[in-house]
Short mmCIF file of C-alpha atoms in Angstrom, two decimals:
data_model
loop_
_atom_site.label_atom_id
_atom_site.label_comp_id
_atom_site.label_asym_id
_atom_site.label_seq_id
_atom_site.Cartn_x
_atom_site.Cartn_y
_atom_site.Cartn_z
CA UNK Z 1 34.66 1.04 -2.57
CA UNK Z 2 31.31 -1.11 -3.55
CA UNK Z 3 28.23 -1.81 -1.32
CA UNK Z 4 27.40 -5.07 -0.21
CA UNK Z 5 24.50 -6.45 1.99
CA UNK Z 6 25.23 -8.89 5.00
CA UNK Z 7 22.65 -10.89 6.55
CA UNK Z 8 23.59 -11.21 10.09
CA UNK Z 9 21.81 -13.95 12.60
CA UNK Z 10 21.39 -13.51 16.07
CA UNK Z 11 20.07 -15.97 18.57
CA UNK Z 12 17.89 -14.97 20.81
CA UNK Z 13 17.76 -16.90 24.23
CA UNK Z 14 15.52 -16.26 27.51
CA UNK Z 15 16.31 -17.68 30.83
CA UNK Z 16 17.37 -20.94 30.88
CA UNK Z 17 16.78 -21.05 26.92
CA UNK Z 18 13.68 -23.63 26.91
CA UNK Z 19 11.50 -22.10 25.16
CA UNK Z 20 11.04 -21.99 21.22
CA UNK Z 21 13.91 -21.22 19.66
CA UNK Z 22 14.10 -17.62 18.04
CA UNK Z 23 16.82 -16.40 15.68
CA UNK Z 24 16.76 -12.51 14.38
CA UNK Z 25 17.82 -11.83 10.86
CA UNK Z 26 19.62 -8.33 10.29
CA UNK Z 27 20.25 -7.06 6.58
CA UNK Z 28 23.15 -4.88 7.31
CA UNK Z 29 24.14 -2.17 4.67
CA UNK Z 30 28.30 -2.26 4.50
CA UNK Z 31 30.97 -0.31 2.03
CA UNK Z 32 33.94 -2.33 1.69
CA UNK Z 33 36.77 -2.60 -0.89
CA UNK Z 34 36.34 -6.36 -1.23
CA UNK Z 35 33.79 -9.04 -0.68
CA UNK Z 36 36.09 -10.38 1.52
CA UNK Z 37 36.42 -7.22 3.72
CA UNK Z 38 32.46 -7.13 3.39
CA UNK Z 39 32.56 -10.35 5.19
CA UNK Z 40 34.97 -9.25 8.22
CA UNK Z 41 33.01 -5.97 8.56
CA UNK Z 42 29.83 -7.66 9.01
CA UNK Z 43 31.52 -10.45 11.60
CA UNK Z 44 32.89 -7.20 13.11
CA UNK Z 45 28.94 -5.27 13.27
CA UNK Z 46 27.49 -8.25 13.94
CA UNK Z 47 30.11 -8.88 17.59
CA UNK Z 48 28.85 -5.25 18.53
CA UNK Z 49 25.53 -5.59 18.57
CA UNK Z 50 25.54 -8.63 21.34
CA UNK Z 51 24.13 -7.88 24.60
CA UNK Z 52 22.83 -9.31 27.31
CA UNK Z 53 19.97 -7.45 29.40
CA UNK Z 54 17.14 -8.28 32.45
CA UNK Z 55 13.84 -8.24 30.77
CA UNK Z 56 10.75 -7.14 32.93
CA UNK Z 57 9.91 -10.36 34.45
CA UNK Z 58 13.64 -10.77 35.96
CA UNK Z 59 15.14 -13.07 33.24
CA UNK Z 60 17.94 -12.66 31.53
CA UNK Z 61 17.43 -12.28 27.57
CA UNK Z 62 21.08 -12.97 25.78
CA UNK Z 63 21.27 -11.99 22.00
CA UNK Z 64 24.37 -13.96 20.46
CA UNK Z 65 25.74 -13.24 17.46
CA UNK Z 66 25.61 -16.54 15.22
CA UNK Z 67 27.87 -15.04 11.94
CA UNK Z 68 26.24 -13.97 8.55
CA UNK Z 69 24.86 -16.20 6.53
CA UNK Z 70 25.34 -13.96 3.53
CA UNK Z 71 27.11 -11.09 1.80
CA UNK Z 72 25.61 -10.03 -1.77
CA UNK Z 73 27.40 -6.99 -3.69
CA UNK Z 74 24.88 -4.64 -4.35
CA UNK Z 75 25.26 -3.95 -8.18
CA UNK Z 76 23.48 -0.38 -8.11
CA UNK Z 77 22.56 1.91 -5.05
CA UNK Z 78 19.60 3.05 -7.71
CA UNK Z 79 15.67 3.82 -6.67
CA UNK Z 80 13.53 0.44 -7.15
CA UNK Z 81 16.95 -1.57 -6.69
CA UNK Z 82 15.99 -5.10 -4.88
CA UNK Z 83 18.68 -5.46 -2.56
CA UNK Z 84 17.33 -9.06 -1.01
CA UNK Z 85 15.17 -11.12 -1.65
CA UNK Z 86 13.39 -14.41 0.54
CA UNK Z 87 10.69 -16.88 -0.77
CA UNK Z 88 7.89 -18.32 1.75
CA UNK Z 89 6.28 -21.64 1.65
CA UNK Z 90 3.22 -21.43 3.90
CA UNK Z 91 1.19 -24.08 4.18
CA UNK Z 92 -2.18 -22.22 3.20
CA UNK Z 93 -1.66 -19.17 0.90
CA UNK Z 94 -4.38 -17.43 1.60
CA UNK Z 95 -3.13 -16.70 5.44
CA UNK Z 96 -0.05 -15.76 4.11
CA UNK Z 97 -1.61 -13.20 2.10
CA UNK Z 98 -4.08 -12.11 4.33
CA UNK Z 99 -0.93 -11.34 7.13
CA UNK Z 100 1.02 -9.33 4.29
CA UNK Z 101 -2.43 -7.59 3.44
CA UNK Z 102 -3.01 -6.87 7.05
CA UNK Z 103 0.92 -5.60 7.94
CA UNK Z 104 0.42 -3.43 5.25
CA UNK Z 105 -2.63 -1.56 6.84
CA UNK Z 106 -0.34 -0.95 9.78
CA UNK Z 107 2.02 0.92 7.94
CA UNK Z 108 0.03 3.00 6.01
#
């Protein structure tokens, strides 16, 4: 069995849905024999976690599963291992670093 990473999207729609659209990444950890059967495990994961609940203000808030949009074998479950990865573009660095600086404080 090897370990791959899946990175599931979920759509996330309020109401009526018009408002801005929002999407939810999820970086699912999966053992599987094959990528293959990596892939139908995270379809599989990603179909149980849809739900559909009443949020406080009476509106119904729908999270539908989209599929992944990746599976990556994970070469080595080893300590410092980078098991994905996602470059940013902001438009002005230095609020992009300033929000990573100040997320940080929050968790430590």
């Amino acid at each position: 069995m090897n370990w791959y990473i899946a990175k599931n999207v979920f759509q996330i729609v309020i109401g009526n849905g018009f408002h801005q659209p929002q999407f939810e990444e999820q970086m699912t950890l999966i053992c599987a024999s094959s990528l293959g059967n990596a892939f139908e495990k995270a379809i599989a994961f990603g179909k149980e976690k849809e739900e559909s609940f009443i949020d406080i203000n009476g509106e119904l808030v729908s999270w539908n599963y989209i599929n992944p949009s990746s599976v990556h074998e994970i070469e080595k479950l080893e300590d410092g291992s980078v098991l994905c990865t996602r470059t940013e573009e902001p438009d002005f660095a230095e609020n992009y670093i300033a929000w990573v600086n100040e997320a940080n404080k929050v968790l430590f």
